[in-house]
XYZ file of N, CA and C in Angstrom:
345
model
N 23.591 -5.693 0.704
C 23.021 -6.895 0.107
C 21.509 -6.900 0.311
N 20.800 -7.149 -0.743
C 19.346 -7.204 -0.667
C 18.894 -8.474 0.042
N 17.767 -8.349 0.739
C 17.167 -9.504 1.411
C 15.889 -9.873 0.679
N 15.556 -11.132 0.723
C 14.273 -11.575 0.166
C 13.173 -11.236 1.166
N 11.959 -11.187 0.687
C 10.831 -10.913 1.578
C 10.733 -11.985 2.674
N 10.859 -13.274 2.353
C 10.840 -14.270 3.438
C 11.931 -14.027 4.484
N 13.101 -13.549 4.070
C 14.168 -13.248 5.029
C 13.779 -12.068 5.920
N 13.195 -11.052 5.325
C 12.748 -9.881 6.095
C 11.669 -10.289 7.091
N 10.724 -11.105 6.638
C 9.635 -11.571 7.505
C 10.199 -12.391 8.664
N 11.085 -13.309 8.378
C 11.678 -14.154 9.429
C 12.441 -13.311 10.436
N 13.165 -12.334 9.973
C 13.927 -11.461 10.864
C 12.989 -10.656 11.770
N 11.939 -10.091 11.190
C 10.977 -9.309 11.972
C 10.232 -10.196 12.961
N 9.838 -11.374 12.523
C 9.076 -12.309 13.367
C 9.832 -12.667 14.640
N 11.139 -12.766 14.546
C 11.960 -13.164 15.692
C 11.842 -12.186 16.869
N 11.492 -10.943 16.584
C 11.408 -9.948 17.653
C 9.974 -9.654 18.086
N 9.018 -10.431 17.587
C 7.600 -10.174 17.864
C 6.972 -11.294 18.681
N 5.842 -10.973 19.284
C 5.023 -11.978 19.949
C 4.090 -12.569 18.901
N 4.197 -13.862 18.681
C 3.380 -14.552 17.684
C 2.558 -15.606 18.409
N 1.232 -15.573 18.217
C 0.329 -16.469 18.935
C -0.645 -17.129 17.970
N -1.312 -18.178 18.456
C -2.322 -18.871 17.659
C -3.668 -18.157 17.798
N -4.597 -18.511 16.939
C -5.941 -17.941 17.016
C -6.607 -18.278 18.346
N -6.397 -19.495 18.827
C -6.989 -19.906 20.101
C -6.438 -19.072 21.263
N -5.147 -18.819 21.253
C -4.547 -17.967 22.285
C -5.084 -16.542 22.174
N -5.250 -16.069 20.946
C -5.742 -14.710 20.726
C -7.146 -14.523 21.283
N -8.020 -15.503 21.092
C -9.392 -15.400 21.599
C -9.371 -15.163 23.107
N -8.583 -15.925 23.806
C -8.484 -15.800 25.268
C -7.926 -14.431 25.653
N -6.843 -14.048 25.003
C -6.181 -12.788 25.356
C -6.989 -11.556 24.978
N -7.691 -11.594 23.857
C -8.521 -10.461 23.454
C -9.574 -10.196 24.518
N -10.220 -11.248 24.997
C -11.243 -11.095 26.039
C -10.621 -10.651 27.356
N -9.566 -11.314 27.755
C -8.919 -11.043 29.042
C -8.347 -9.624 29.106
N -7.732 -9.176 28.023
C -7.024 -7.894 28.014
C -7.794 -6.769 27.326
N -9.028 -7.054 26.891
C -9.834 -6.088 26.142
C -9.048 -5.551 24.940
N -8.511 -6.481 24.178
C -7.700 -6.133 23.017
C -8.522 -5.890 21.777
N -7.865 -5.332 20.786
C -8.490 -5.100 19.487
C -7.856 -6.030 18.468
N -8.687 -6.545 17.577
C -8.235 -7.430 16.509
C -8.207 -6.600 15.231
N -7.032 -6.452 14.665
C -6.874 -5.657 13.457
C -6.514 -6.577 12.293
N -7.331 -6.519 11.259
C -7.095 -7.257 10.020
C -6.409 -6.288 9.068
N -5.163 -6.546 8.702
C -4.391 -5.599 7.898
C -4.457 -5.883 6.392
N -5.389 -6.721 5.987
C -5.563 -6.978 4.557
C -6.265 -5.789 3.899
N -6.360 -5.830 2.595
C -7.037 -4.781 1.842
C -8.549 -4.870 2.062
N -9.267 -3.736 1.941
C -10.717 -3.746 2.170
C -11.477 -4.781 1.349
N -11.083 -5.007 0.108
C -11.789 -5.993 -0.721
C -11.611 -7.403 -0.159
N -10.439 -7.699 0.366
C -10.192 -9.007 0.978
C -11.017 -9.145 2.255
N -11.036 -8.094 3.046
C -11.790 -8.078 4.303
C -13.285 -8.282 4.040
N -13.806 -7.619 2.998
C -15.227 -7.736 2.654
C -15.595 -9.152 2.250
N -14.654 -9.843 1.644
C -14.903 -11.211 1.191
C -15.016 -12.186 2.354
N -14.137 -12.031 3.348
C -14.139 -12.925 4.504
C -13.362 -12.258 5.629
N -13.976 -12.206 6.814
C -13.286 -11.565 7.937
C -13.725 -12.196 9.261
N -12.865 -12.065 10.241
C -13.144 -12.597 11.574
C -14.123 -11.683 12.307
N -15.035 -12.293 13.014
C -16.021 -11.549 13.791
C -15.306 -10.663 14.809
N -15.691 -9.393 14.852
C -15.120 -8.467 15.813
C -13.837 -7.798 15.369
N -13.357 -8.159 14.193
C -12.108 -7.550 13.724
C -12.380 -6.198 13.068
N -11.353 -5.375 13.045
C -11.409 -4.061 12.418
C -10.438 -4.087 11.249
N -10.862 -3.576 10.115
C -9.993 -3.560 8.940
C -9.220 -2.251 8.861
N -7.910 -2.363 8.980
C -7.006 -1.236 8.741
C -5.895 -1.786 7.851
N -5.904 -1.453 6.570
C -4.891 -1.992 5.659
C -3.471 -1.652 6.112
N -2.559 -2.531 5.777
C -1.160 -2.380 6.185
C -0.603 -1.005 5.856
N -0.931 -0.461 4.716
C -0.397 0.833 4.315
C -0.863 2.004 5.156
N -1.918 1.800 5.944
C -2.466 2.874 6.775
C -2.371 2.579 8.267
N -1.851 1.438 8.635
C -1.976 0.958 10.011
C -1.367 1.899 11.046
N -0.178 2.437 10.801
C 0.424 3.317 11.808
C -0.421 4.573 12.020
N -0.831 5.207 10.933
C -1.589 6.455 11.032
C -2.961 6.242 11.665
N -3.674 5.226 11.206
C -5.018 4.966 11.728
C -4.983 4.527 13.192
N -4.024 3.680 13.547
C -3.937 3.215 14.931
C -3.646 4.373 15.875
N -2.771 5.278 15.470
C -2.466 6.439 16.314
C -3.706 7.299 16.523
N -4.579 7.355 15.527
C -5.828 8.114 15.658
C -6.846 7.371 16.510
N -7.029 6.077 16.240
C -8.074 5.304 16.902
C -7.692 4.807 18.292
N -6.430 4.472 18.474
C -5.959 3.883 19.730
C -4.676 4.583 20.176
N -4.791 5.773 20.759
C -3.604 6.534 21.131
C -2.889 6.033 22.390
N -3.411 5.000 23.026
C -2.782 4.434 24.229
C -1.739 3.402 23.811
N -0.468 3.668 24.099
C 0.612 2.776 23.660
C 0.565 1.398 24.305
N -0.210 1.230 25.375
C -0.304 -0.085 26.020
C -1.541 -0.876 25.575
N -2.329 -0.319 24.665
C -3.511 -1.013 24.144
C -3.103 -2.384 23.591
N -3.724 -3.463 24.056
C -3.432 -4.777 23.474
C -3.943 -4.843 22.027
N -3.031 -5.123 21.126
C -3.337 -5.144 19.693
C -2.984 -6.521 19.144
N -3.921 -7.104 18.409
C -3.742 -8.424 17.811
C -3.935 -8.279 16.305
N -2.874 -8.475 15.560
C -2.891 -8.278 14.110
C -2.971 -9.600 13.372
N -3.672 -9.582 12.250
C -3.667 -10.763 11.388
C -3.904 -10.350 9.952
N -3.585 -11.267 9.055
C -3.857 -11.115 7.623
C -4.154 -12.514 7.097
N -3.909 -12.761 5.842
C -4.190 -14.086 5.278
C -3.042 -15.065 5.504
N -1.810 -14.586 5.417
C -0.655 -15.484 5.522
C 0.258 -15.178 6.704
N 0.107 -14.029 7.308
C 0.962 -13.615 8.419
C 2.010 -12.599 8.026
N 2.356 -12.506 6.749
C 3.425 -11.604 6.313
C 3.078 -10.137 6.569
N 1.910 -9.710 6.126
C 1.519 -8.301 6.325
C 1.321 -7.992 7.793
N 0.809 -8.956 8.553
C 0.619 -8.739 9.991
C 1.961 -8.565 10.692
N 2.945 -9.355 10.303
C 4.280 -9.242 10.905
C 4.896 -7.885 10.581
N 4.824 -7.464 9.331
C 5.373 -6.161 8.958
C 4.622 -5.021 9.649
N 3.317 -5.164 9.803
C 2.520 -4.151 10.493
C 2.873 -4.085 11.975
N 3.041 -5.245 12.594
C 3.411 -5.282 14.015
C 4.760 -4.608 14.233
N 5.676 -4.870 13.340
C 6.999 -4.243 13.438
C 6.867 -2.717 13.386
N 6.033 -2.214 12.511
C 5.835 -0.766 12.405
C 5.144 -0.192 13.634
N 4.150 -0.900 14.164
C 3.464 -0.405 15.359
C 4.419 -0.355 16.550
N 5.273 -1.338 16.667
C 6.281 -1.303 17.740
C 7.235 -0.133 17.523
N 7.566 0.131 16.290
C 8.476 1.228 15.962
C 7.900 2.586 16.374
N 6.564 2.754 16.259
C 5.963 4.032 16.659
C 5.637 4.086 18.147
N 5.855 2.973 18.867
C 5.739 3.026 20.320
C 4.740 2.111 20.994
N 3.967 1.348 20.237
C 3.048 0.405 20.868
C 3.856 -0.719 21.526
N 3.457 -1.094 22.730
C 4.246 -2.073 23.485
C 3.544 -3.412 23.691
N 2.291 -3.517 23.301
C 1.526 -4.738 23.545
C 0.921 -5.241 22.228
N 1.795 -5.593 21.298
C 1.381 -5.996 19.948
C 1.677 -7.475 19.749
N 0.679 -8.201 19.251
C 0.842 -9.624 18.940
C 0.372 -9.895 17.520
N 0.985 -10.897 16.908
C 0.593 -11.344 15.571
C -0.087 -12.699 15.715
N -1.267 -12.827 15.119
C -1.969 -14.108 15.103
C -1.469 -14.875 13.890
N -0.818 -16.001 14.140
C -0.145 -16.729 13.060
C -1.004 -17.774 12.368
N -2.182 -18.019 12.838
C -3.047 -19.051 12.261
C -3.550 -18.645 10.882
N -4.078 -19.608 10.151
C -4.668 -19.310 8.838
C -5.918 -18.462 9.026
N -6.308 -17.786 7.972
C -7.502 -16.958 8.031
C -8.729 -17.774 8.408
N -8.858 -18.977 7.854
C -9.996 -19.839 8.197
C -10.001 -20.159 9.694
N -8.839 -20.473 10.253
C -8.751 -20.785 11.682
C -9.065 -19.562 12.538
N -8.638 -18.398 12.100
C -8.913 -17.175 12.831
C -10.423 -16.894 12.808
N -11.036 -17.029 11.654
C -12.480 -16.807 11.540
C -13.259 -17.777 12.412
N -12.846 -19.046 12.424
C -13.524 -20.044 13.270
C -13.344 -19.728 14.757
N -12.152 -19.336 15.149
C -11.859 -19.078 16.555
C -12.668 -17.914 17.097
N -12.932 -16.936 16.269
C -13.618 -15.721 16.737
C -15.116 -15.731 16.452
N -15.700 -16.914 16.198
C -17.159 -16.952 15.988
C -17.863 -17.250 17.286
């Protein structure tokens, strides 16, 4: 039986750490984490959170393995709605990252929190 995208997202979200932008600001500093924006480059160029790195969802596993080969690296993912970040977090956990969080706040809230 096919699942809808919202069903897939809800199922994946249940097994992930999901935090607010305010929590992410504290944890990024405390844990020396990286903020990954998984939107497309054109979206990132239009508006992005200070200090974030753009790695589109379609490349996230490959690029992260190259840039951050430490499986315990604190990783904080976000996008515009949370859907791509949740799917990306699921994939990063699948390849072995153990400290992955999804920032669930809106893009505007994330941008404000990281200024």
